[in-house]
């Protein structure tokens, strides 16, 4: 059957439109149409192709998924070897690299293209006459595995080279080199899914990316969200690549619609390289993907060629690695710590080891189920991860190194601190000490929480001091803190008179507080700062909150049955009410509100609306913006969801911005926010 020209054109136009929206969504992170519109276009294309199968081209966006599982991967020999980069760990090694380069080129200073070094899986993509033909893993650098069908499912990999002006001179052969990785957010989602399905979790985004790409069934790869970033070109034949610099080559790849790192730059000399290293080191945690260092490349391609290669690494490039965030060490034992709410947490006692530049001796194992799931035994060699400010955790075990005498962890049946029964309720993941505030560990943690910065903000009351105060029975409840004198404190270990009087002054200062801080300081289970704010906004004063029943508690926005039950249980406990009485008796005070404040809430048009802040605003700090929004009864939350009403975005917004765009959430800049706040008080 011959196909009418208008149908042919319609299919071509639909393919181009779908390609464009794919590119905007997966590469630029800036979609311009809602998902529903995209789905409609995609279905239209599918229907047309179903009706006229002759119209189907291998690079049609409809042809990414659907290939049958393979029996095994075949091998692909790379047209040009996939080299690795030499590593530098110290500044001196970077300096030596720059000096070698200058010497080799007989110049005084060299321009470098610098970019993040992705912590993923290196792949080579081959485009024949502009169409994606084959894709392979790095393998041994000369031969890799043919993962073409799997790479086709990665939406940010173009199935053809973008030919914006139709008829542009395209290379007959182009080998694009880059890295397949999984974004941190996608990794978290995948692991949550794996956990919910009772399947094995992945140790880190890199393993998840590798495990997802090396699947014989492309359907599995398609179900995992992988991302690709290009960082160079292997072979290139037949024109269309007019570049004399690495940086312009990357720009050219971007114009062909390959994803390239936004953070790439051009710098000069060692000073430029090291400044970039520090800049990226600071940015590392905020990036949506893991990087393990930065890559430095001589920018001028003729200079690159002149420098050439040494064994399997180029002389013109080097990777400057960050301190490892994951290391292997020995698990010497598992201690059990008792938290503020009595939760027993198994903590790994480790052979001290440097992780991310810090010596780590302990790492959390979360709970008993996690230990079983990760199959951790005492004596094992374990993989410890420490990223940013996050508490170090054991992410896995090196099974091959398990010693014959490795022993299993058993959760104690009694609290290791007070000896009360430890209970794990059916369906709960956590085992808890039943000793309540009679347990010194819970008492210490409650007092530390009470004094913490966001609660009563008592400066200088740290864990060593609280430990002594509780162990010597000087402090039993938070109210006892306000009875402390300089003499009692100065008698303690490592406590000079000056520090003692500073602490007494800090305690005295904390007497004047806010009801939000006070409620948060009480340490009611499931009541964090945000819930404390919601409760105060709704009830206005403590008496009303203490008297509230389950029904009225659940009238508070965002308070469900679990939180309501925790609050009701807390105030039903006589001991807790007595402590509140004692705190008032020792002079703790706050400004009481006037009761249920619904009318007041409703007076602002943004009351109850949810805001997410991202990026740097020109004039307001985050705290300023938050305070102003909250003063108008709006609410600031940390993450974007369908329920978010507004995103306030400043310079260099994070990935939240992309998500907000994706969900069609109204975006405000600082000026628009201030206007909205002003308008919100007008009726
Ligand atoms: N960002 C980046 N990673 N990476 C890895 N660039 C880069 N370049 C590489 C490798 C192996 O090699 C080329 C310089 C040959």
XYZ file of C-alpha atoms and ligand atoms in Angstrom:
698
model
C 0.000 0.000 0.000
C 1.451 3.345 -0.926
C 1.336 5.972 1.773
C -0.088 9.402 0.972
C 2.498 12.160 1.174
C 0.538 14.104 3.799
C 0.535 11.042 6.109
C 4.267 10.609 5.587
C 4.768 14.252 6.489
C 2.456 13.989 9.476
C 4.493 11.059 10.835
C 7.739 12.941 10.281
C 6.395 16.040 11.987
C 5.065 13.990 14.951
C 8.435 12.250 15.324
C 10.209 15.596 15.377
C 7.763 17.038 17.894
C 8.024 14.023 20.211
C 11.827 14.108 19.872
C 11.861 17.772 20.775
C 9.752 17.267 23.909
C 11.841 14.253 24.872
C 14.929 16.414 24.580
C 13.383 19.221 26.604
C 12.286 16.825 29.310
C 15.186 14.380 29.582
C 18.162 16.489 28.507
C 17.325 20.103 29.297
C 15.116 19.281 32.301
C 12.811 22.009 31.088
C 9.609 20.583 29.598
C 7.284 23.024 27.923
C 4.150 20.885 27.781
C 2.395 18.858 30.490
C 2.875 15.066 30.532
C -0.658 14.522 29.346
C -0.028 16.515 26.151
C 3.175 14.588 25.548
C 1.379 11.259 26.022
C -1.236 12.362 23.511
C 1.389 13.172 20.872
C 3.199 9.916 21.529
C -0.002 7.885 21.184
C -0.860 9.682 17.970
C 2.513 8.679 16.541
C 2.083 5.091 17.715
C -1.380 4.870 16.130
C -0.126 6.252 12.854
C 2.769 3.798 12.819
C 0.433 0.938 13.704
C -1.746 1.828 10.778
C 1.176 2.309 8.399
C 3.976 0.021 9.646
C 6.104 1.007 6.641
C 6.451 4.414 8.284
C 8.355 2.997 11.244
C 12.007 4.033 11.273
C 14.549 2.545 13.703
C 15.191 5.998 15.164
C 11.504 6.778 15.752
C 10.902 7.718 19.421
C 8.337 4.898 19.516
C 11.102 2.344 18.933
C 13.030 2.631 22.185
C 11.463 -0.316 23.989
C 10.048 -3.672 23.029
C 13.116 -5.708 22.021
C 13.147 -9.372 23.086
C 15.516 -10.545 25.855
C 18.973 -11.727 24.749
C 20.654 -15.027 25.663
C 23.989 -13.306 26.158
C 25.717 -10.080 25.189
C 27.860 -10.173 22.097
C 31.180 -8.321 22.003
C 31.944 -5.093 20.190
C 35.466 -3.983 19.345
C 35.804 -0.247 19.869
C 36.926 1.582 16.724
C 39.252 3.618 18.935
C 40.230 2.239 22.339
C 38.338 3.575 25.375
C 41.152 4.903 27.483
C 41.110 5.525 31.169
C 42.342 8.642 32.920
C 45.316 8.770 35.261
C 44.339 9.862 38.752
C 45.585 12.692 40.941
C 44.687 12.820 44.621
C 46.923 15.610 45.894
C 47.351 19.203 44.753
C 51.042 18.495 44.132
C 50.082 15.826 41.579
C 47.902 18.353 39.744
C 50.748 20.837 39.746
C 53.095 18.162 38.384
C 50.562 17.350 35.635
C 50.318 21.003 34.592
C 54.119 21.325 34.548
C 54.469 18.162 32.414
C 51.883 19.504 29.977
C 53.572 22.931 29.713
C 56.938 21.267 29.206
C 55.598 18.888 26.560
C 54.015 21.782 24.670
C 56.883 24.162 25.319
C 54.518 26.872 26.516
C 54.236 28.881 29.733
C 50.541 28.362 30.436
C 47.817 26.048 29.168
C 44.059 26.354 28.810
C 42.064 23.420 30.219
C 38.518 22.214 29.725
C 37.278 21.033 33.121
C 34.173 19.025 33.994
C 32.711 16.749 36.659
C 33.902 13.154 36.609
C 30.691 11.167 36.659
C 30.554 8.120 38.891
C 28.780 5.876 36.421
C 29.511 3.398 33.690
C 31.543 4.407 30.615
C 29.909 3.613 27.277
C 30.582 4.282 23.619
C 27.697 5.168 21.278
C 28.170 4.704 17.567
C 26.126 6.751 15.059
C 26.203 5.616 11.433
C 24.981 8.212 8.952
C 23.463 10.097 11.834
C 21.487 7.172 13.295
C 22.286 5.374 16.564
C 23.650 2.004 15.449
C 25.488 0.342 18.326
C 26.410 1.002 21.931
C 28.927 -0.818 24.087
C 30.334 -0.842 27.588
C 33.993 -0.005 28.092
C 34.969 -3.620 28.848
C 38.761 -3.913 28.787
C 39.053 -0.672 26.801
C 39.393 -2.485 23.463
C 36.334 -4.728 23.460
C 33.099 -4.194 25.362
C 29.654 -5.743 25.652
C 27.036 -4.889 23.065
C 24.324 -3.171 25.111
C 22.704 -1.383 22.151
C 19.149 -2.516 22.931
C 19.465 -1.402 26.532
C 20.988 1.952 25.628
C 18.102 2.590 23.236
C 15.792 2.662 26.267
C 17.754 5.511 27.890
C 15.615 8.474 26.976
C 18.369 11.086 27.061
C 20.407 9.200 24.440
C 19.426 10.545 21.009
C 18.398 7.863 18.519
C 19.721 10.132 15.773
C 21.940 13.174 15.584
C 19.846 16.291 15.620
C 19.853 17.882 12.222
C 18.244 21.217 13.022
C 18.416 22.691 9.555
C 17.710 19.462 7.661
C 20.571 18.643 5.355
C 23.305 19.847 7.703
C 26.514 18.077 6.961
C 26.508 15.112 9.372
C 29.407 12.710 9.997
C 29.074 9.306 8.360
C 30.466 7.818 11.555
C 30.510 9.288 15.026
C 31.540 7.554 18.238
C 30.295 9.475 21.280
C 31.893 8.645 24.613
C 30.218 9.235 27.916
C 28.825 7.787 31.083
C 25.529 6.117 31.935
C 24.425 6.873 35.466
C 21.431 6.944 37.736
C 20.386 10.226 39.339
C 20.415 10.177 43.132
C 16.642 10.758 43.254
C 15.967 7.884 40.830
C 18.261 5.639 42.869
C 16.308 6.397 46.066
C 13.037 5.656 44.263
C 14.390 2.395 42.838
C 15.642 1.204 46.218
C 12.334 2.058 47.856
C 10.598 0.010 45.186
C 13.049 -2.875 45.653
C 12.485 -2.746 49.441
C 8.705 -2.734 49.050
C 8.931 -5.731 46.756
C 11.264 -7.540 49.142
C 14.007 -7.459 46.516
C 17.683 -6.713 46.953
C 18.575 -3.060 47.262
C 21.475 -1.509 45.371
C 24.502 -0.293 47.265
C 24.840 3.054 45.435
C 23.676 4.791 42.228
C 26.695 3.474 40.325
C 25.875 -0.167 41.098
C 22.236 0.480 40.294
C 23.206 1.972 36.911
C 25.568 -0.914 36.129
C 23.029 -3.523 37.258
C 20.321 -1.891 35.171
C 22.373 -1.503 32.004
C 23.834 -4.989 32.040
C 20.462 -6.728 31.804
C 19.784 -9.281 29.102
C 16.167 -8.151 29.067
C 15.949 -4.566 27.736
C 12.481 -4.375 29.311
C 14.141 -4.335 32.753
C 16.558 -1.606 31.710
C 13.614 0.390 30.361
C 11.872 0.143 33.735
C 14.844 1.748 35.513
C 15.448 5.414 34.902
C 18.985 5.819 33.594
C 20.677 8.991 32.407
C 23.553 9.616 30.026
C 26.169 12.381 29.853
C 28.603 12.748 26.964
C 32.203 13.735 27.680
C 34.037 13.238 24.419
C 34.319 11.759 20.939
C 36.069 8.527 20.000
C 36.074 8.350 16.211
C 34.655 10.738 13.723
C 34.481 10.413 9.923
C 32.925 12.445 7.165
C 32.694 16.083 8.207
C 30.289 17.987 10.380
C 32.603 18.404 13.361
C 34.250 21.799 12.966
C 36.018 22.015 16.330
C 39.516 22.897 17.385
C 38.846 22.877 21.123
C 37.446 20.244 23.496
C 35.047 22.876 24.868
C 33.646 23.659 21.390
C 33.372 19.922 20.707
C 31.223 19.629 23.837
C 29.113 22.579 22.666
C 28.735 20.830 19.333
C 27.636 17.605 21.054
C 25.097 19.665 23.007
C 23.795 21.116 19.724
C 23.344 17.546 18.447
C 21.138 17.121 21.575
C 23.515 15.055 23.688
C 23.338 15.765 27.401
C 26.587 17.365 28.571
C 27.512 18.581 32.055
C 26.196 22.066 32.768
C 29.099 22.593 35.151
C 31.811 22.366 32.474
C 34.222 25.297 32.258
C 37.459 26.506 30.696
C 40.254 27.549 33.097
C 43.981 28.312 32.996
C 46.948 26.820 34.833
C 47.146 24.936 38.149
C 45.387 27.734 40.045
C 42.391 27.499 37.717
C 42.295 23.711 38.034
C 42.431 23.765 41.831
C 39.810 26.499 42.112
C 37.471 24.356 39.992
C 38.216 21.310 42.145
C 37.228 23.241 45.278
C 34.138 24.695 43.617
C 32.910 21.270 42.557
C 33.829 19.792 45.936
C 31.433 22.248 47.529
C 28.756 21.627 44.918
C 29.119 17.854 45.011
C 26.309 17.126 47.484
C 23.840 19.347 45.651
C 24.434 17.796 42.239
C 21.653 15.453 41.158
C 24.227 12.733 40.386
C 27.276 11.240 42.087
C 30.693 12.388 40.930
C 33.975 10.963 42.152
C 36.194 13.870 41.106
C 36.746 16.301 38.273
C 38.375 15.754 34.871
C 40.949 18.172 33.458
C 41.715 18.119 29.709
C 44.016 20.285 27.621
C 41.437 22.282 25.691
C 43.241 22.712 22.368
C 42.765 19.521 20.297
C 46.008 20.050 18.328
C 47.858 20.326 21.632
C 46.121 17.139 22.819
C 47.394 15.341 19.745
C 50.911 16.665 20.262
C 50.963 15.365 23.840
C 49.640 11.935 22.842
C 49.330 8.966 25.169
C 51.326 7.006 27.678
C 50.396 3.302 27.842
C 46.570 3.373 28.157
C 46.020 6.923 29.393
C 46.181 10.257 27.598
C 48.982 12.645 28.595
C 46.641 15.572 27.995
C 44.064 14.693 30.654
C 43.850 13.649 34.288
C 41.133 12.909 36.852
C 41.461 14.746 40.169
C 39.636 12.492 42.594
C 37.650 13.509 45.656
C 38.213 11.611 48.909
C 36.306 8.297 48.603
C 32.786 8.369 50.051
C 32.715 4.594 50.286
C 35.425 2.455 51.825
C 35.833 -1.082 53.104
C 36.719 -1.720 56.727
C 36.346 -4.392 59.386
C 33.220 -4.651 61.521
C 34.611 -5.165 65.023
C 31.274 -5.385 66.797
C 27.686 -4.169 66.910
C 26.647 -1.931 69.819
C 23.080 -1.050 70.620
C 22.242 2.608 71.258
C 19.076 3.783 72.957
C 17.441 6.871 71.474
C 15.147 9.538 72.902
C 12.009 7.535 72.194
C 13.563 4.279 73.390
C 14.392 2.970 69.920
C 17.265 0.486 70.036
C 19.590 1.182 67.117
C 22.342 -1.252 66.196
C 25.533 0.686 65.532
C 28.546 -0.795 63.791
C 31.824 -0.468 65.680
C 34.447 -0.224 62.961
C 38.161 -0.438 62.496
C 38.742 3.334 62.140
C 38.871 4.374 58.497
C 38.994 7.581 56.426
C 35.735 8.164 54.540
C 35.180 11.358 52.579
C 38.187 12.873 54.365
C 36.929 12.121 57.927
C 37.878 9.264 60.274
C 34.863 7.079 60.898
C 34.669 4.643 63.837
C 30.910 4.057 64.010
C 28.194 3.713 61.412
C 24.497 3.127 61.712
C 22.980 -0.221 60.802
C 19.441 1.221 61.179
C 17.591 -1.799 62.575
C 17.492 -5.580 62.833
C 15.793 -6.097 59.461
C 18.437 -4.013 57.707
C 21.148 -6.200 59.215
C 19.420 -9.328 57.920
C 18.686 -7.773 54.524
C 22.296 -6.744 54.059
C 23.458 -10.024 55.580
C 25.909 -8.292 57.906
C 27.851 -10.426 60.399
C 30.299 -9.367 63.097
C 33.828 -9.848 61.756
C 32.791 -9.061 58.166
C 34.499 -6.565 55.907
C 31.809 -3.975 55.332
C 31.365 -1.093 52.909
C 30.860 2.161 54.762
C 29.423 5.224 53.076
C 29.545 8.783 54.295
C 28.125 11.469 52.034
C 28.047 15.099 53.144
C 26.464 15.609 56.531
C 24.635 12.319 56.472
C 25.426 9.895 59.311
C 27.854 7.198 58.053
C 26.083 3.945 57.243
C 26.996 0.388 56.409
C 25.756 -0.173 52.860
C 26.971 -3.685 52.229
C 29.288 -6.581 52.905
C 32.265 -7.985 51.010
C 31.076 -11.593 51.240
C 34.260 -13.088 49.782
C 36.193 -11.768 52.764
C 33.905 -13.259 55.441
C 36.041 -14.975 58.118
C 35.164 -18.455 59.385
C 34.385 -17.130 62.855
C 31.964 -14.368 61.761
C 29.028 -14.209 64.176
C 25.412 -13.174 63.878
C 23.963 -10.142 65.627
C 21.171 -10.795 68.113
C 18.964 -7.929 69.280
C 18.963 -7.913 73.114
C 15.715 -8.739 74.904
C 16.368 -6.090 77.530
C 17.533 -2.486 77.264
C 21.334 -2.431 77.433
C 21.177 0.759 79.515
C 18.358 0.325 82.062
C 17.580 -3.378 81.803
C 13.865 -2.824 81.084
C 12.196 -5.149 78.597
C 12.896 -4.399 74.937
C 9.835 -4.936 72.751
C 9.334 -5.124 69.034
C 5.649 -4.754 68.273
C 4.131 -6.735 65.382
C 4.617 -4.858 62.116
C 7.199 -2.491 63.618
C 10.774 -2.330 62.355
C 12.115 -0.933 65.601
C 12.677 -2.606 68.969
C 12.064 -0.232 71.896
C 13.103 -0.026 75.525
C 10.000 0.038 77.725
C 11.782 1.947 80.511
C 10.462 5.370 79.419
C 12.055 8.289 81.238
C 13.266 5.955 83.969
C 15.837 4.784 81.441
C 18.901 7.048 81.782
C 19.613 6.803 78.042
C 16.143 8.083 77.131
C 16.410 10.724 79.819
C 19.763 11.962 78.475
C 18.475 12.068 74.911
C 15.274 13.866 75.970
C 17.279 16.505 77.818
C 19.647 16.927 74.891
C 16.680 17.318 72.568
C 15.029 19.786 74.964
C 18.195 21.912 74.965
C 18.908 21.621 71.233
C 19.220 24.664 68.984
C 15.786 24.476 67.375
C 14.120 23.656 70.705
C 15.059 25.673 73.832
C 18.427 26.594 72.325
C 20.624 26.235 75.422
C 24.145 26.876 74.227
C 26.902 24.746 75.709
C 24.705 21.939 77.034
C 26.388 19.129 75.111
C 26.222 15.357 75.439
C 29.241 14.976 77.753
C 27.746 17.418 80.245
C 24.240 15.941 80.075
C 25.732 12.501 80.590
C 27.392 13.633 83.823
C 24.321 15.512 85.012
C 22.091 12.477 84.564
C 24.646 9.935 85.825
C 25.173 11.962 88.993
C 21.396 12.313 89.411
C 21.741 16.115 89.394
C 19.235 16.405 86.541
C 16.304 14.026 86.170
C 13.893 16.135 84.118
C 14.288 19.213 81.901
C 12.867 21.318 84.744
C 15.882 20.408 86.904
C 18.098 22.290 84.436
C 16.610 25.578 85.629
C 17.584 24.788 89.220
C 21.275 24.333 88.377
C 23.751 26.677 89.981
C 27.346 27.478 89.119
C 28.653 25.539 92.120
C 26.950 22.270 91.157
C 28.181 22.568 87.582
C 31.721 23.635 88.426
C 32.118 20.476 90.508
C 31.810 18.351 87.362
C 34.635 16.925 85.303
C 36.230 19.270 82.771
C 34.037 22.163 83.860
C 35.753 25.443 84.706
C 33.868 28.088 86.696
C 33.668 30.393 83.685
C 32.025 27.726 81.498
C 29.713 26.815 84.365
C 28.466 30.378 84.687
C 28.090 30.645 80.891
C 25.878 27.578 80.925
C 23.801 28.813 83.836
C 23.323 32.082 81.937
C 22.354 30.220 78.740
C 19.805 28.150 80.671
C 18.350 31.278 82.250
C 18.136 32.969 78.853
C 16.161 30.053 77.445
C 13.308 30.676 79.911
C 11.716 33.149 77.519
C 10.756 31.053 74.494
C 7.970 30.541 71.967
C 5.190 28.003 72.253
C 6.374 26.350 69.023
C 9.855 25.805 70.434
C 8.412 24.597 73.742
C 6.118 22.030 72.118
C 8.935 20.821 69.891
C 11.266 20.662 72.935
C 8.847 18.321 74.757
C 9.903 15.618 72.307
C 6.421 14.247 71.614
C 6.784 11.336 69.232
C 6.066 12.271 65.587
C 5.897 15.980 66.435
C 8.667 17.832 64.651
C 9.020 21.567 64.224
C 6.526 21.797 61.378
C 3.821 19.953 63.290
C 4.557 22.093 66.358
C 3.949 25.186 64.207
C 0.718 23.719 62.830
C -0.499 22.924 66.345
C 0.238 26.401 67.641
C -1.383 28.010 64.632
C -4.499 25.935 65.196
C -4.838 25.831 68.995
C -3.133 29.085 69.898
C -2.253 28.056 73.453
C -0.982 25.061 75.370
C -4.101 24.467 77.495
C -6.233 24.014 74.408
C -3.707 21.632 72.883
C -3.425 19.574 76.079
C -7.185 19.266 76.307
C -7.696 18.330 72.637
C -9.219 14.951 71.814
C -8.364 12.768 68.824
C -11.055 14.355 66.714
C -10.008 17.956 67.222
C -6.329 17.069 66.862
C -7.080 15.696 63.434
C -8.668 18.987 62.429
C -5.169 20.454 62.341
C -3.856 20.555 58.769
C -1.486 17.625 58.127
C -2.208 15.888 61.438
C -3.405 12.341 60.794
C -4.385 9.565 63.215
C -0.780 8.509 64.020
C 0.401 11.982 64.974
C -2.859 12.706 66.810
C -2.482 9.479 68.809
C 1.119 10.364 69.765
C -0.002 13.771 71.025
C -2.977 12.370 72.919
C -0.799 9.632 74.479
C 1.819 12.169 75.525
C -0.602 14.413 77.389
C -2.454 11.437 78.865
C 0.746 10.571 80.737
C 0.620 12.282 84.153
C 4.371 12.404 84.386
C 4.570 14.551 81.233
C 1.977 17.023 82.513
C 3.879 17.288 85.779
C 7.079 18.174 83.917
C 5.220 20.916 82.034
C 3.935 22.241 85.358
C 7.443 22.166 86.814
C 8.845 24.004 83.791
C 6.282 26.744 84.227
C 7.023 26.843 87.951
C 10.738 27.439 87.271
C 9.855 30.370 85.045
C 9.706 29.063 81.482
C 7.278 31.315 79.623
C 6.049 32.217 76.157
C 3.526 34.471 74.503
C 0.156 32.710 74.457
C -2.073 33.051 71.392
C -5.779 33.794 71.507
C -7.231 30.397 70.834
C -8.413 28.742 67.660
C -7.078 31.032 65.004
C -9.024 29.983 61.999
C -10.452 33.433 61.314
C -6.992 34.878 61.435
C -5.711 32.147 59.176
C -8.393 32.826 56.649
C -7.601 36.507 56.592
C -4.547 35.835 54.455
C -5.198 34.602 50.964
C -2.172 32.351 51.073
C -3.061 30.727 54.384
C -2.530 27.005 54.135
C -0.761 27.294 50.781
C 2.441 25.320 50.421
C 5.696 26.855 49.202
C 9.020 25.289 48.257
C 12.163 27.440 48.151
C 15.095 26.764 45.820
C 18.136 28.703 44.642
C 19.514 31.985 45.959
C 17.165 34.985 46.075
C 18.690 38.400 45.314
C 17.784 40.083 48.617
C 16.004 37.726 50.985
C 17.784 34.909 52.792
C 15.989 31.562 52.954
C 15.080 32.268 56.572
C 13.680 35.719 55.668
C 11.548 34.242 52.913
C 10.332 31.453 55.173
C 9.430 33.851 57.987
C 7.490 36.139 55.668
C 5.551 33.249 54.143
C 4.780 31.790 57.543
C 3.769 35.179 58.891
C 1.080 35.212 56.180
C 0.076 31.693 57.303
C 1.665 30.006 54.311
C 3.709 26.910 54.800
C 7.250 26.178 53.629
C 8.102 22.558 52.919
C 11.294 20.910 51.724
C 10.205 18.906 48.721
C 8.023 19.407 45.685
C 4.896 17.344 45.193
C 1.560 17.674 43.411
C 0.286 19.431 46.536
C 2.856 22.241 46.300
C 1.167 25.542 45.452
C 4.171 27.733 44.705
C 7.861 27.387 44.061
C 10.022 30.381 44.924
C 13.093 30.082 42.712
C 16.298 32.094 42.827
C 19.630 31.805 41.048
C 21.052 28.306 40.425
C 17.940 26.401 41.451
C 18.326 22.720 42.312
C 16.561 19.681 40.887
C 13.408 20.695 42.768
C 12.973 23.342 40.104
C 12.851 20.730 37.337
C 10.315 18.738 39.300
C 8.162 21.832 39.851
C 8.191 22.543 36.108
C 7.336 18.923 35.453
C 4.329 19.178 37.781
C 3.208 22.530 36.366
C 3.630 24.370 39.692
C 3.533 28.172 39.692
C 7.073 29.549 39.876
C 7.702 32.867 41.626
C 10.830 34.958 41.731
C 11.552 37.175 44.738
C 9.614 40.142 43.389
C 6.583 37.981 42.581
C 6.700 36.440 46.058
C 6.762 39.837 47.755
C 3.861 40.988 45.585
C 1.880 37.854 46.405
C 2.508 38.336 50.111
C 1.405 41.929 49.926
C -1.716 41.049 47.924
C -2.561 38.179 50.236
C -3.605 40.599 52.976
C -5.972 42.505 50.711
C -9.480 41.188 50.457
N 34.164 13.804 32.515
C 34.976 12.888 31.994
N 35.100 11.652 32.436
N 35.988 11.044 31.629
C 36.463 9.771 31.655
N 35.772 13.084 30.930
C 36.430 11.935 30.686
N 37.322 11.616 29.751
C 37.808 10.364 29.724
C 37.382 9.416 30.683
C 37.924 8.050 30.661
O 38.722 9.972 28.792
C 39.118 10.812 27.707
C 39.989 11.963 28.101
C 39.911 9.929 26.803
